[in-house]
mmCIF file of C-alpha atoms in Angstrom:
data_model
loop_
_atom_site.group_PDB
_atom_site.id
_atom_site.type_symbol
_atom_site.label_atom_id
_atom_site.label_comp_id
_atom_site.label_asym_id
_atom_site.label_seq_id
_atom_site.Cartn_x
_atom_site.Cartn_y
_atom_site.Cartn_z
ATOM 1 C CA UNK A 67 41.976 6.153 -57.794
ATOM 2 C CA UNK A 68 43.499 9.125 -56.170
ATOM 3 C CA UNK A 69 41.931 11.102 -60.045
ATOM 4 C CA UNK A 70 38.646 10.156 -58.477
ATOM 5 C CA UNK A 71 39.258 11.963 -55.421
ATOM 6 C CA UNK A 72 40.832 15.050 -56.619
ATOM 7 C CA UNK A 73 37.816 14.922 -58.997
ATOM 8 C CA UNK A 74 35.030 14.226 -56.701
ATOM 9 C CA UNK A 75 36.023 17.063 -54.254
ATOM 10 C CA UNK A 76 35.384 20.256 -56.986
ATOM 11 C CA UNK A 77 32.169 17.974 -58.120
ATOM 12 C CA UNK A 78 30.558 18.330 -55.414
ATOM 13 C CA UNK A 79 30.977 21.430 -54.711
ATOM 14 C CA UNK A 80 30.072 22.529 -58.538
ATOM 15 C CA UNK A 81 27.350 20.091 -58.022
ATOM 16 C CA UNK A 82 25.450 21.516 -55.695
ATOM 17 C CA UNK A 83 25.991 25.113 -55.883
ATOM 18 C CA UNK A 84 24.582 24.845 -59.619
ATOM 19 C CA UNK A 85 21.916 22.152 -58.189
ATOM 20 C CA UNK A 86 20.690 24.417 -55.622
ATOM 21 C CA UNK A 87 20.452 27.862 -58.196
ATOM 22 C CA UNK A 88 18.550 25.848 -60.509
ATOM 23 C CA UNK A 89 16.106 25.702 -57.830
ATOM 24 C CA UNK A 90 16.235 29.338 -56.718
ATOM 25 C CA UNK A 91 18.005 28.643 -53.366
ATOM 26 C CA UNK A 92 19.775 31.385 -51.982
ATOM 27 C CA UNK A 93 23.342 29.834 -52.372
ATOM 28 C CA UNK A 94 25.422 32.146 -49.978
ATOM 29 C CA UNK A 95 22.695 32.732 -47.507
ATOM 30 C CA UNK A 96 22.149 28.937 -47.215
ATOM 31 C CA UNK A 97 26.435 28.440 -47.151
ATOM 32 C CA UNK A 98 26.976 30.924 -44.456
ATOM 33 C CA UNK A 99 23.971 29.597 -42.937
ATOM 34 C CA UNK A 100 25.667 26.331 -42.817
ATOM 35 C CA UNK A 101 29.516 27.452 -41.940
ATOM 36 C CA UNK A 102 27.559 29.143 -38.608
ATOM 37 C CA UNK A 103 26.141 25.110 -37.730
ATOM 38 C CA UNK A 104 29.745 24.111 -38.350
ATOM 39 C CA UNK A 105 31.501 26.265 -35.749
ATOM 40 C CA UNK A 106 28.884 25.516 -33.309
ATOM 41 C CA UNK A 107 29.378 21.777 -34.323
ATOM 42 C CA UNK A 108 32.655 22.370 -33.854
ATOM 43 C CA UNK A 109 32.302 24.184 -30.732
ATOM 44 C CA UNK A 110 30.546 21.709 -29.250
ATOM 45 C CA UNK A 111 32.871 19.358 -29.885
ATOM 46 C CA UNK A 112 36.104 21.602 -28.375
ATOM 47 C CA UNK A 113 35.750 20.165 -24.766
ATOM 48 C CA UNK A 114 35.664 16.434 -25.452
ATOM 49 C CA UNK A 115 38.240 17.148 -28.180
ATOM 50 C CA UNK A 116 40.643 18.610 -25.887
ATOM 51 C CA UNK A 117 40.706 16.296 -23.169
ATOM 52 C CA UNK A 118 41.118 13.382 -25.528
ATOM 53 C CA UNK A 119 43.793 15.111 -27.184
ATOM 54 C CA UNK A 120 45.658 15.277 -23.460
ATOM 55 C CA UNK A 121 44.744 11.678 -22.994
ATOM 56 C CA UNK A 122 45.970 10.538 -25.802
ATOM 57 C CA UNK A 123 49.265 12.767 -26.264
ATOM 58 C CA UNK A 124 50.046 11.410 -23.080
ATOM 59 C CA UNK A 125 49.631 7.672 -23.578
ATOM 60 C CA UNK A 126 51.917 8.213 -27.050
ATOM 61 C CA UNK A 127 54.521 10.185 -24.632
ATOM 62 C CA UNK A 128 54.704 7.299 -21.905
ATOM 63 C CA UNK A 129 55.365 4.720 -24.711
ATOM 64 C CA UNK A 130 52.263 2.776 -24.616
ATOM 65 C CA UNK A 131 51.323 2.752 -28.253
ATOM 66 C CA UNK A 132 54.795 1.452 -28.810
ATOM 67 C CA UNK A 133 53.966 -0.948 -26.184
ATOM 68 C CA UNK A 134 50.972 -1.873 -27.501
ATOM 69 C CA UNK A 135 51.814 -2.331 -31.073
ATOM 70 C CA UNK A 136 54.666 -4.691 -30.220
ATOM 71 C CA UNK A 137 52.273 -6.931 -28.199
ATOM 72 C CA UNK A 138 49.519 -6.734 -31.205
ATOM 73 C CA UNK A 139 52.112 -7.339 -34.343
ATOM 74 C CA UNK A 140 51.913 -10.875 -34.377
ATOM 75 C CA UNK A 141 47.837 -11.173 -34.412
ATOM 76 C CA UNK A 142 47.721 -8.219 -37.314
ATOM 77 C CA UNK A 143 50.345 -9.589 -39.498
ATOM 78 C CA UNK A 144 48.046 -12.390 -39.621
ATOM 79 C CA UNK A 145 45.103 -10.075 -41.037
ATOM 80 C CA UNK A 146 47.492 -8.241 -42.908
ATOM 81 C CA UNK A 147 47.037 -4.611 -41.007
ATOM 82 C CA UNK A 148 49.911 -2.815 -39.719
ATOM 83 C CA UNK A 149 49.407 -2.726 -35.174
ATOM 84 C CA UNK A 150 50.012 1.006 -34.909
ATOM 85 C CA UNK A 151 46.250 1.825 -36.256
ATOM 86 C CA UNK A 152 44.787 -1.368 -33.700
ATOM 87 C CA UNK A 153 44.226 1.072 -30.854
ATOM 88 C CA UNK A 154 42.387 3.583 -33.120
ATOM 89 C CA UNK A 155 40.180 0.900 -34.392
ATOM 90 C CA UNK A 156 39.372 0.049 -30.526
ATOM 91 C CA UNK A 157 39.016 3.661 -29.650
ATOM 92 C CA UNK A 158 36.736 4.335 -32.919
ATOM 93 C CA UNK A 159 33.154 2.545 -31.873
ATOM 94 C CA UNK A 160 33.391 3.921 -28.324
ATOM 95 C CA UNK A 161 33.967 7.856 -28.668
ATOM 96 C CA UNK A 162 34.521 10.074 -31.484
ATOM 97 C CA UNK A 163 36.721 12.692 -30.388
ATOM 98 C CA UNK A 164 38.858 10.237 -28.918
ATOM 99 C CA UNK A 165 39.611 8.190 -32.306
ATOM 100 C CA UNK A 166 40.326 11.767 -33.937
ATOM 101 C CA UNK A 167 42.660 12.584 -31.271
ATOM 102 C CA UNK A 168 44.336 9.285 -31.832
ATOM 103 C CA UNK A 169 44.149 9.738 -35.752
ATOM 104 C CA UNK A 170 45.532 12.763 -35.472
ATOM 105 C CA UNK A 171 48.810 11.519 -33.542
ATOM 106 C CA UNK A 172 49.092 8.936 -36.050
ATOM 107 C CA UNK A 173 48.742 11.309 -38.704
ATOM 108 C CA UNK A 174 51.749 13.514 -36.613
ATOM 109 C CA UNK A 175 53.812 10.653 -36.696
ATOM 110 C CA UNK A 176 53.933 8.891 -39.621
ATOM 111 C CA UNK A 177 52.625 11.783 -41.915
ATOM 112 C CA UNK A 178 48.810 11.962 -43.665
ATOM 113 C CA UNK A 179 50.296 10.696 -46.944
ATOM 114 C CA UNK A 180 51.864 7.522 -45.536
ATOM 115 C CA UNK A 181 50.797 3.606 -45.648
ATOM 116 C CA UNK A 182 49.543 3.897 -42.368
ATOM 117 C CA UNK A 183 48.277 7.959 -42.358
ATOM 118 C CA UNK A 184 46.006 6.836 -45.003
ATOM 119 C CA UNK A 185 45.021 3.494 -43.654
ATOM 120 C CA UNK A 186 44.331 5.169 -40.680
ATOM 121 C CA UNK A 187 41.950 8.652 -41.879
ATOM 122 C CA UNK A 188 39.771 5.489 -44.041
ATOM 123 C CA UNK A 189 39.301 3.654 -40.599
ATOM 124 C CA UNK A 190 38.145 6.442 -38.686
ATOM 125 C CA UNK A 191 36.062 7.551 -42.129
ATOM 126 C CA UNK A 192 34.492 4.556 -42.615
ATOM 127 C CA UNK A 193 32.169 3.957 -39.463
ATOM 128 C CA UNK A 194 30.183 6.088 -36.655
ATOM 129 C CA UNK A 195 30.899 6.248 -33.055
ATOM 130 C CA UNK A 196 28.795 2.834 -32.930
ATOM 131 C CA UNK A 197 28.510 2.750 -28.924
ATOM 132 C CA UNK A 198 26.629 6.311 -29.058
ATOM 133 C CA UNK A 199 24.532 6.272 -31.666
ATOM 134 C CA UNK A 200 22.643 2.643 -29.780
ATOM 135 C CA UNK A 201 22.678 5.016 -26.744
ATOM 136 C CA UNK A 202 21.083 7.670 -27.992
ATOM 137 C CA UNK A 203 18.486 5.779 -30.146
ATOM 138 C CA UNK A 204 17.597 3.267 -27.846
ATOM 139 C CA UNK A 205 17.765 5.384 -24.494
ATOM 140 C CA UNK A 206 15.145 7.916 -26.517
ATOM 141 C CA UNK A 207 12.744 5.513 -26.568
ATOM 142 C CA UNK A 208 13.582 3.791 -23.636
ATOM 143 C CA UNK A 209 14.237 0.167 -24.643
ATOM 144 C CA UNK A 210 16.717 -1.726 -21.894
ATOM 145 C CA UNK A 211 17.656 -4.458 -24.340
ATOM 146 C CA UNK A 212 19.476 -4.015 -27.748
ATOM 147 C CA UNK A 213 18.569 -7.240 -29.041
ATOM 148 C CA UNK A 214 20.956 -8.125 -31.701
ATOM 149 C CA UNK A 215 22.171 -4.524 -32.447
ATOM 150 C CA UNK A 216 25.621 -4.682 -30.784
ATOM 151 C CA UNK A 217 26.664 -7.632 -32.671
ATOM 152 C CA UNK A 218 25.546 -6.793 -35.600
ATOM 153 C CA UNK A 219 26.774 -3.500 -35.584
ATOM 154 C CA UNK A 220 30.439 -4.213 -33.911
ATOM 155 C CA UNK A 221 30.977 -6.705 -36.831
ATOM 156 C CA UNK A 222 30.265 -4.084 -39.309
ATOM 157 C CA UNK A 223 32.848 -2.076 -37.607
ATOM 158 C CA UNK A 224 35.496 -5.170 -37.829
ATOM 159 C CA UNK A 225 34.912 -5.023 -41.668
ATOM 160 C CA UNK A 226 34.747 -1.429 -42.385
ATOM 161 C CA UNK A 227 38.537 -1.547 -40.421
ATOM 162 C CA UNK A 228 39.686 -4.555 -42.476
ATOM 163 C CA UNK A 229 38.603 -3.653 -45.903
ATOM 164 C CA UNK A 230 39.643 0.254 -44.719
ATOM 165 C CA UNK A 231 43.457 -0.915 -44.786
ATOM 166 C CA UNK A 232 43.145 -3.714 -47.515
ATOM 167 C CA UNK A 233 41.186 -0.909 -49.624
ATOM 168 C CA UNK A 234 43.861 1.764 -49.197
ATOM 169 C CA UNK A 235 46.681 -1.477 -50.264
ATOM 170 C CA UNK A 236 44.952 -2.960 -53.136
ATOM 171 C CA UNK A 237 43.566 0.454 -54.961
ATOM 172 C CA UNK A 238 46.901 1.584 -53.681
ATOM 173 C CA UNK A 239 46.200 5.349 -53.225
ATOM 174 C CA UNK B 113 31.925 5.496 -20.129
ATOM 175 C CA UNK B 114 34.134 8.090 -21.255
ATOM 176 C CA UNK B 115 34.861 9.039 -17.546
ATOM 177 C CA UNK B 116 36.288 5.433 -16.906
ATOM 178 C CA UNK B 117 38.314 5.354 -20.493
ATOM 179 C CA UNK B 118 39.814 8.361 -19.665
ATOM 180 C CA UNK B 119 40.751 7.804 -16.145
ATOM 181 C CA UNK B 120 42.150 4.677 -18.065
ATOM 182 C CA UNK B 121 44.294 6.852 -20.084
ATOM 183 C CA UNK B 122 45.843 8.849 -18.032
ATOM 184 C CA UNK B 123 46.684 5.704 -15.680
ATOM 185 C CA UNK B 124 47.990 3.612 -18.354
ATOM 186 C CA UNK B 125 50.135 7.154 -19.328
ATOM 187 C CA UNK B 126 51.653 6.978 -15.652
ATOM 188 C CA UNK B 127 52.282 3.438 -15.576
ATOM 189 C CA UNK B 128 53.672 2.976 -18.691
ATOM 190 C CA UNK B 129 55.949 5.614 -18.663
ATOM 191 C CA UNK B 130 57.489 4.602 -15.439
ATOM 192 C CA UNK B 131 57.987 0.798 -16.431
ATOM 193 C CA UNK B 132 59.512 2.180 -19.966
ATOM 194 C CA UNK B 133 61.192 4.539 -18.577
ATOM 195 C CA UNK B 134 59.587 7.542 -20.503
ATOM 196 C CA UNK B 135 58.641 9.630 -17.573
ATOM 197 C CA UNK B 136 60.531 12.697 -18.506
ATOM 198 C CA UNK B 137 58.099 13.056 -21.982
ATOM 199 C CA UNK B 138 55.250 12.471 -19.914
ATOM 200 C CA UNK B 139 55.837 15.546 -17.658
ATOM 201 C CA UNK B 140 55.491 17.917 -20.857
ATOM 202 C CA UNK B 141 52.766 15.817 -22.375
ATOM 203 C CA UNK B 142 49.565 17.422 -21.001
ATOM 204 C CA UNK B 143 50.297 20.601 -21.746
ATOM 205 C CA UNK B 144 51.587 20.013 -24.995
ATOM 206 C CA UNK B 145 48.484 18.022 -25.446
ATOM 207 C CA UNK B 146 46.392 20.896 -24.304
ATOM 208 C CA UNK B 147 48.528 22.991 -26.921
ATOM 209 C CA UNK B 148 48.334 20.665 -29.804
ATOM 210 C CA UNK B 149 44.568 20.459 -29.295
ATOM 211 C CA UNK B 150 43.789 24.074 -29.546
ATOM 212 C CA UNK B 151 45.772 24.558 -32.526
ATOM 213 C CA UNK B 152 44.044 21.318 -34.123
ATOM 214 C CA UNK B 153 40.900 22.976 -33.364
ATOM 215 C CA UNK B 154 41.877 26.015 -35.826
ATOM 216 C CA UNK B 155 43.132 23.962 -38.376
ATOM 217 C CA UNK B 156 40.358 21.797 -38.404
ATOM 218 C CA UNK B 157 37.518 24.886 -38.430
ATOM 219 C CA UNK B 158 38.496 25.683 -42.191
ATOM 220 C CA UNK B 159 37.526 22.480 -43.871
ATOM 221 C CA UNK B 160 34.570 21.512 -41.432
ATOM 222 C CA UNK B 161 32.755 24.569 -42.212
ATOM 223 C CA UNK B 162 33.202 24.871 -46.043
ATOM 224 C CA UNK B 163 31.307 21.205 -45.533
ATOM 225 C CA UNK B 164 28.724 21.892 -43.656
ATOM 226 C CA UNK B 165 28.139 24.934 -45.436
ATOM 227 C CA UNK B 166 27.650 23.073 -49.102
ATOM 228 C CA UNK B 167 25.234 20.962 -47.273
ATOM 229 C CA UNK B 168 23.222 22.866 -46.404
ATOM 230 C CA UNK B 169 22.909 24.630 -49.774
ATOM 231 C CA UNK B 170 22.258 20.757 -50.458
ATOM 232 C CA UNK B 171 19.298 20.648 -47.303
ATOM 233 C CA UNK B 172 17.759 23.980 -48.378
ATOM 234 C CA UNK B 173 17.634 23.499 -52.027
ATOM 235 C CA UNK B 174 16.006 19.987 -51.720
ATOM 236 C CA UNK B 175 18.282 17.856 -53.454
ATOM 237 C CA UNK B 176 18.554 15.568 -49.936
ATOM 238 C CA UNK B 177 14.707 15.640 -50.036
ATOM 239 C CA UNK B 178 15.281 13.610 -53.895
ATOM 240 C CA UNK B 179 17.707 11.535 -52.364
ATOM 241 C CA UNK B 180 15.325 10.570 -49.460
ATOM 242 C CA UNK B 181 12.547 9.411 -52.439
ATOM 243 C CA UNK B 182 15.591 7.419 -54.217
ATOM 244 C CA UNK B 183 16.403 5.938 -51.011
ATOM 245 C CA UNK B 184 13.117 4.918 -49.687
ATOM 246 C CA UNK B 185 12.208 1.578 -51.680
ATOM 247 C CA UNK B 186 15.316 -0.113 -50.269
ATOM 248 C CA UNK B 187 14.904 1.594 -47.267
ATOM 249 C CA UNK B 188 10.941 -0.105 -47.038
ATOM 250 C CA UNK B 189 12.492 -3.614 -48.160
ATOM 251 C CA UNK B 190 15.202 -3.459 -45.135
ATOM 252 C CA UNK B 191 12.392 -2.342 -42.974
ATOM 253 C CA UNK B 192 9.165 -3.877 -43.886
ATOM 254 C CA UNK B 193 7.594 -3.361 -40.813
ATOM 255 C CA UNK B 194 6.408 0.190 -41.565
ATOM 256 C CA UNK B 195 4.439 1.156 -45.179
ATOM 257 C CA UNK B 196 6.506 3.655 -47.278
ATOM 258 C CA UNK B 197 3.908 6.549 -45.644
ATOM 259 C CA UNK B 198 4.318 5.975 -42.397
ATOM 260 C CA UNK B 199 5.574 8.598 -40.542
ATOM 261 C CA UNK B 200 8.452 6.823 -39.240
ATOM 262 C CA UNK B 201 9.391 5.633 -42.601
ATOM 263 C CA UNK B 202 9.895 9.008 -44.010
ATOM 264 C CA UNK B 203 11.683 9.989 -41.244
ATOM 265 C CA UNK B 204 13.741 7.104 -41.518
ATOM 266 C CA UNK B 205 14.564 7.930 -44.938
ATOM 267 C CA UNK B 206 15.038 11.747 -44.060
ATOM 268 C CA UNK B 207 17.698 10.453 -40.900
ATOM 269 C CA UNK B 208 19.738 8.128 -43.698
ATOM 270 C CA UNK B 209 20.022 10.664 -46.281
ATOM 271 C CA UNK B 210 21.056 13.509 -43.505
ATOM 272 C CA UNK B 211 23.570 11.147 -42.461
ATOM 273 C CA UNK B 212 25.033 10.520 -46.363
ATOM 274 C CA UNK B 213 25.399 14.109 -46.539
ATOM 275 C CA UNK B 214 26.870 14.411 -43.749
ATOM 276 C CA UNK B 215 24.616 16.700 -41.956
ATOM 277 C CA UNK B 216 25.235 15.623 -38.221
ATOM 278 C CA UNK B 217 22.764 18.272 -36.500
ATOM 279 C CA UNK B 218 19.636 17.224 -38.534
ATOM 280 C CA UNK B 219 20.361 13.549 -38.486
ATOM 281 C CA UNK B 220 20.240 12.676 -34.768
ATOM 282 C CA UNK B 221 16.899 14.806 -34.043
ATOM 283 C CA UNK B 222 15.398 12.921 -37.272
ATOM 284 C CA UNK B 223 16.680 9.528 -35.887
ATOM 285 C CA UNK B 224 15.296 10.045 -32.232
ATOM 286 C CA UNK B 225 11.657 10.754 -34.083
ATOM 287 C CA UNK B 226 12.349 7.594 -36.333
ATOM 288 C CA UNK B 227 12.855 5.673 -33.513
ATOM 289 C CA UNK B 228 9.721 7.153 -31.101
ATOM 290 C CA UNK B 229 7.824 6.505 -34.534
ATOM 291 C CA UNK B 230 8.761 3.017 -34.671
ATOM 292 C CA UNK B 231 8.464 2.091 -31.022
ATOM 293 C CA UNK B 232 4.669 3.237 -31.333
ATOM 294 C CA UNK B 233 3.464 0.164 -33.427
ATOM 295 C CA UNK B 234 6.459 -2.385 -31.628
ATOM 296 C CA UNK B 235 4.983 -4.898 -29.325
ATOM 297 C CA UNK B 236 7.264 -4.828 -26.780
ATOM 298 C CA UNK B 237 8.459 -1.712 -24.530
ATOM 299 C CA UNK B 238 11.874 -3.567 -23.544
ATOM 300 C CA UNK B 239 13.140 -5.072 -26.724
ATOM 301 C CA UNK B 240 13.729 -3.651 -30.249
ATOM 302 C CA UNK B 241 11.606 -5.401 -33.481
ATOM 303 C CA UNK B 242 13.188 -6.255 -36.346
ATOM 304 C CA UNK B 243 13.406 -2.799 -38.341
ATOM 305 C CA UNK B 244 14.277 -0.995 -35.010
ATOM 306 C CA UNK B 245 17.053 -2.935 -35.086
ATOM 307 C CA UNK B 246 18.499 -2.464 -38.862
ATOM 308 C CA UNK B 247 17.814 1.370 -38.365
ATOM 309 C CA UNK B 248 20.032 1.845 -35.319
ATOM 310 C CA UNK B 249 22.572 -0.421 -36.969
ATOM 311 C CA UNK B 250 22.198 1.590 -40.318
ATOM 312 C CA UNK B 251 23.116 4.474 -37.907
ATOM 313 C CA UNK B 252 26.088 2.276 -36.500
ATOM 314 C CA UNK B 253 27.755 2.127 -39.973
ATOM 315 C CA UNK B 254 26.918 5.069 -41.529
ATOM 316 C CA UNK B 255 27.916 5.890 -45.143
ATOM 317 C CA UNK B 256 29.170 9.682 -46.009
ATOM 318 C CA UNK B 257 29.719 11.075 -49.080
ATOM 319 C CA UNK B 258 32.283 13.589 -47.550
ATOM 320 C CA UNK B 259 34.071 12.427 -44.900
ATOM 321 C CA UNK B 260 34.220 16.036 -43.235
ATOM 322 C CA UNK B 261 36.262 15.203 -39.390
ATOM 323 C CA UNK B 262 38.799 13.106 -41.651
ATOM 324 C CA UNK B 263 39.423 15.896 -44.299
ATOM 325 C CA UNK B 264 40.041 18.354 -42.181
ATOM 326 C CA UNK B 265 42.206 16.315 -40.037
ATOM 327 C CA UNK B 266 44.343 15.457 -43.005
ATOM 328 C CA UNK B 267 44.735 19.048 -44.128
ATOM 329 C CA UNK B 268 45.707 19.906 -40.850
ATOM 330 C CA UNK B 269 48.222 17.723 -40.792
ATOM 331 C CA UNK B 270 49.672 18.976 -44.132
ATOM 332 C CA UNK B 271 48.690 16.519 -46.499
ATOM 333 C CA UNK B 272 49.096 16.749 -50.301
ATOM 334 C CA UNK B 273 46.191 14.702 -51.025
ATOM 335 C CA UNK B 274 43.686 15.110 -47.892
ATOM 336 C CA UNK B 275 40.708 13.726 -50.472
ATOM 337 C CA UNK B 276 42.630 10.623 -51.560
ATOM 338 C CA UNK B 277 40.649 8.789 -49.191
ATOM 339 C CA UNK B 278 37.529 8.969 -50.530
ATOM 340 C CA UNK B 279 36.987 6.031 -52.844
ATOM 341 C CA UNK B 280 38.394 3.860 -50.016
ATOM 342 C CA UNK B 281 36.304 5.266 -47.008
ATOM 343 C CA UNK B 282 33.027 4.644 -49.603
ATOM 344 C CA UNK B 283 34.412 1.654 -50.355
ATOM 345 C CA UNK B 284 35.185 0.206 -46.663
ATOM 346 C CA UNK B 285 31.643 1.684 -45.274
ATOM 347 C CA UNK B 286 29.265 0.281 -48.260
ATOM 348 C CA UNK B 287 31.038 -2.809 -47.266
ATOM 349 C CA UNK B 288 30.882 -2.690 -43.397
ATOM 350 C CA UNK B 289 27.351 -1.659 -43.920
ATOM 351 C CA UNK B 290 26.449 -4.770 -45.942
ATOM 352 C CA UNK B 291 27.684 -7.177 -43.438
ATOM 353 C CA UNK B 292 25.227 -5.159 -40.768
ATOM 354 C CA UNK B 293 22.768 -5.205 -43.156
ATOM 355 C CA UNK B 294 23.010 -9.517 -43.835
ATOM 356 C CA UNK B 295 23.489 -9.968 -39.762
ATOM 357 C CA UNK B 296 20.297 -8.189 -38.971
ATOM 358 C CA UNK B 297 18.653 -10.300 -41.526
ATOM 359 C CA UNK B 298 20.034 -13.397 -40.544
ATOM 360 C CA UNK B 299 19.668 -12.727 -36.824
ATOM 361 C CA UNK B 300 15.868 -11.553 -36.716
ATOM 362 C CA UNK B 301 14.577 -13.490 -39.717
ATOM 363 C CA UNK B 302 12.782 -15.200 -36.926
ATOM 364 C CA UNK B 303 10.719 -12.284 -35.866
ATOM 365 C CA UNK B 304 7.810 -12.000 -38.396
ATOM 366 C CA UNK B 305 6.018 -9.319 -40.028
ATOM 367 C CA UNK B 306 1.887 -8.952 -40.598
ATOM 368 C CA UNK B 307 0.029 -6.250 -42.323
ATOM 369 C CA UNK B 308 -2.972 -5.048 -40.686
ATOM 370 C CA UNK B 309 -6.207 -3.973 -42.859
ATOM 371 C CA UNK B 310 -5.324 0.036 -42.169
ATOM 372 C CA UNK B 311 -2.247 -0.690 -44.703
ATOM 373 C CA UNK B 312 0.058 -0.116 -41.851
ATOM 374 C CA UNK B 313 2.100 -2.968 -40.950
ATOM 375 C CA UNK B 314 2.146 -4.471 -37.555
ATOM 376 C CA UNK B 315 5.321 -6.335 -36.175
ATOM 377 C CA UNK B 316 4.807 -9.734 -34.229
ATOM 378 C CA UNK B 317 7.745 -10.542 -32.394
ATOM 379 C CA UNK B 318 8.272 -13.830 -31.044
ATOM 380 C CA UNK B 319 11.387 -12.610 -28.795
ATOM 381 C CA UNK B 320 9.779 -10.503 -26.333
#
């Protein structure tokens, strides 16, 4: 499973550089065209990133995650999902900076290539920021109610986190 | 809502730390947070950018334009309120397949014209119809081919495999997305579709 990875990765890339000469596209214009949108992306995203970042290397300083993953062990033993990554899954439907910030501590702490590292990058991979993508499409148009969107949508998050940590178990990458 | 959560945070911080006992770490914790995140930043800018750079060689050379066409017959089945020429079903289709690839800057534009698209033949101006609905939730549980943030998060971090992830982040959103996909259904099979003579299909929806 981890073959397909490693394999996918050059793929791509081969993929669609030869994809995009066949059609005459000017490759390298096109890519640096492209790396410019990511450092504004990424840009834009610097402010939110950074205050999260505070926020949550302060919460992991003052002991809370401990705290919290003590009080949450006996419900996710049940489900079979280890309670550090609980508080990213919270954080993950409400803002995305914040859930990287978190994935990142847990990444700090109990290293990328661990159980829970990798549990943890396929939970945050696996959905959007849920809570502003209704905002933004609704409030466009200007509809009050959402109807059955949050439900719907907040149990597709609860799956995406379960199968994220059973996936990364069973296919045991 | 971010204001509140992050008042939360640092609250919660101060609290906790004094109750635990943990109140010396949290005195260096903001500005090592404030550190951390800067050089997170610069480890991240690497990976993000070799992304979105393929995909845009991906945009410009049309291949999500073929993905859109592949896409579009399921796309008109979850959302058979609109006929496959509508306007707002091609930019549906153009929104999902900028989100697959990842591209984050053309597929919110694309999903706010969707959505103005769609709200133009929906009967009611408070409540969303049935295909309003599985679009935003599509959007809610998006599937990527390359999970960019993640990757370059996991690089940063020093792993030896950042791309292991792959097959189960594909696997773990197909699957989230098919349980939004089944709710929707379930939840506004009520609301009923009817084709008008113009080919373009009107929504009647009982749930104003």
């Amino acid at each position: 499973m981890e073959r397909i990875g490693t394999y996918a990765v050059p793929l791509i890339v081969v993929g669609i550089v030869v994809f995009g000469m066949c059609r005459k596209t000017a490759v390298f214009d096109c890519f640096t065209a492209g790396v410019k949108e990511g450092l504004s992306s990424l840009l834009a995203m610097a402010p939110s990133l950074i205050g999260l970042v505070v926020g949550v290397t302060m919460l992991e300083a003052s002991g809370f995650f401990t705290l919290a993953a003590q009080v949450l062990s006996p419900i996710c033993q049940w489900f079979g999902i280890p309670s550090e990554v609980v508080p990213l899954g919270l954080m993950r439907p409400i803002t995305g900076s914040g859930s990287f910030a978190m994935l990142n501590s847990l990444l700090e702490q109990h290293g990328a290539d661990s159980f829970i590292g990798k549990a943890a990058s396929v939970m945050a991979g696996s959905t959007e920021t849920t809570f502003y993508a209704i905002t933004v499409y609704y409030g466009a148009v200007g509809l009050k109610k959402t109807g059955y969107t949050v439900p719907a949508a907040l149990a597709a998050d609860m799956t995406g986190m379960l199968l994220a940590v059973w996936t990364v178990r069973l296919l045991g990458v | 809502m971010l204001n509140k959560m992050w008042f939360g945070m640092v609250v919660a911080a101060f609290l906790c730390a004094v109750m635990t006992g943990h109140i010396e770490e949290l005195s260096s914790a903001a500005a090592t947070g404030a550190d951390k995140s800067i050089q997170l930043l610069l480890s991240m800018a690497g990976v993000m950018c070799l992304w979105s750079g393929m995909m845009k060689i991906a945009e410009q050379s049309g291949l999500t334009r073929g993905m859109a066409q592949v896409l579009s017959p399921l796309l008109c089945r979850l959302m058979p309120d609109y006929a496959k020429e509508s306007r707002a079903m091609q930019a549906v289709c153009a929104n999902v397949t900028a989100n697959i690839f990842g591209l984050g800057n053309a597929a919110t534009p694309l999903g706010i014209l969707a959505m103005k698209e769609m709200q133009k033949e929906n009967r009611s101006l408070r409540t969303p119809n049935r295909s309003m609905t599985m679009f935003v939730v599509l959007n809610t549980a998006s599937v990527q081919l390359m999970p960019t943030t993640i990757a370059a998060l996991r690089q940063a971090a020093g792993s030896e495999t950042p791309y292991a992830i792959l097959v189960p982040v594909w696997l773990s959103s197909i699957g989230a997305l098919t349980v939004g996909i089944l709710l929707v259904t379930c939840l506004t099979s009520r609301m009923g579709v009817i084709r008008t003579k113009t080919g373009t299909k009107k929504v009647r929806s009982r749930t104003t």
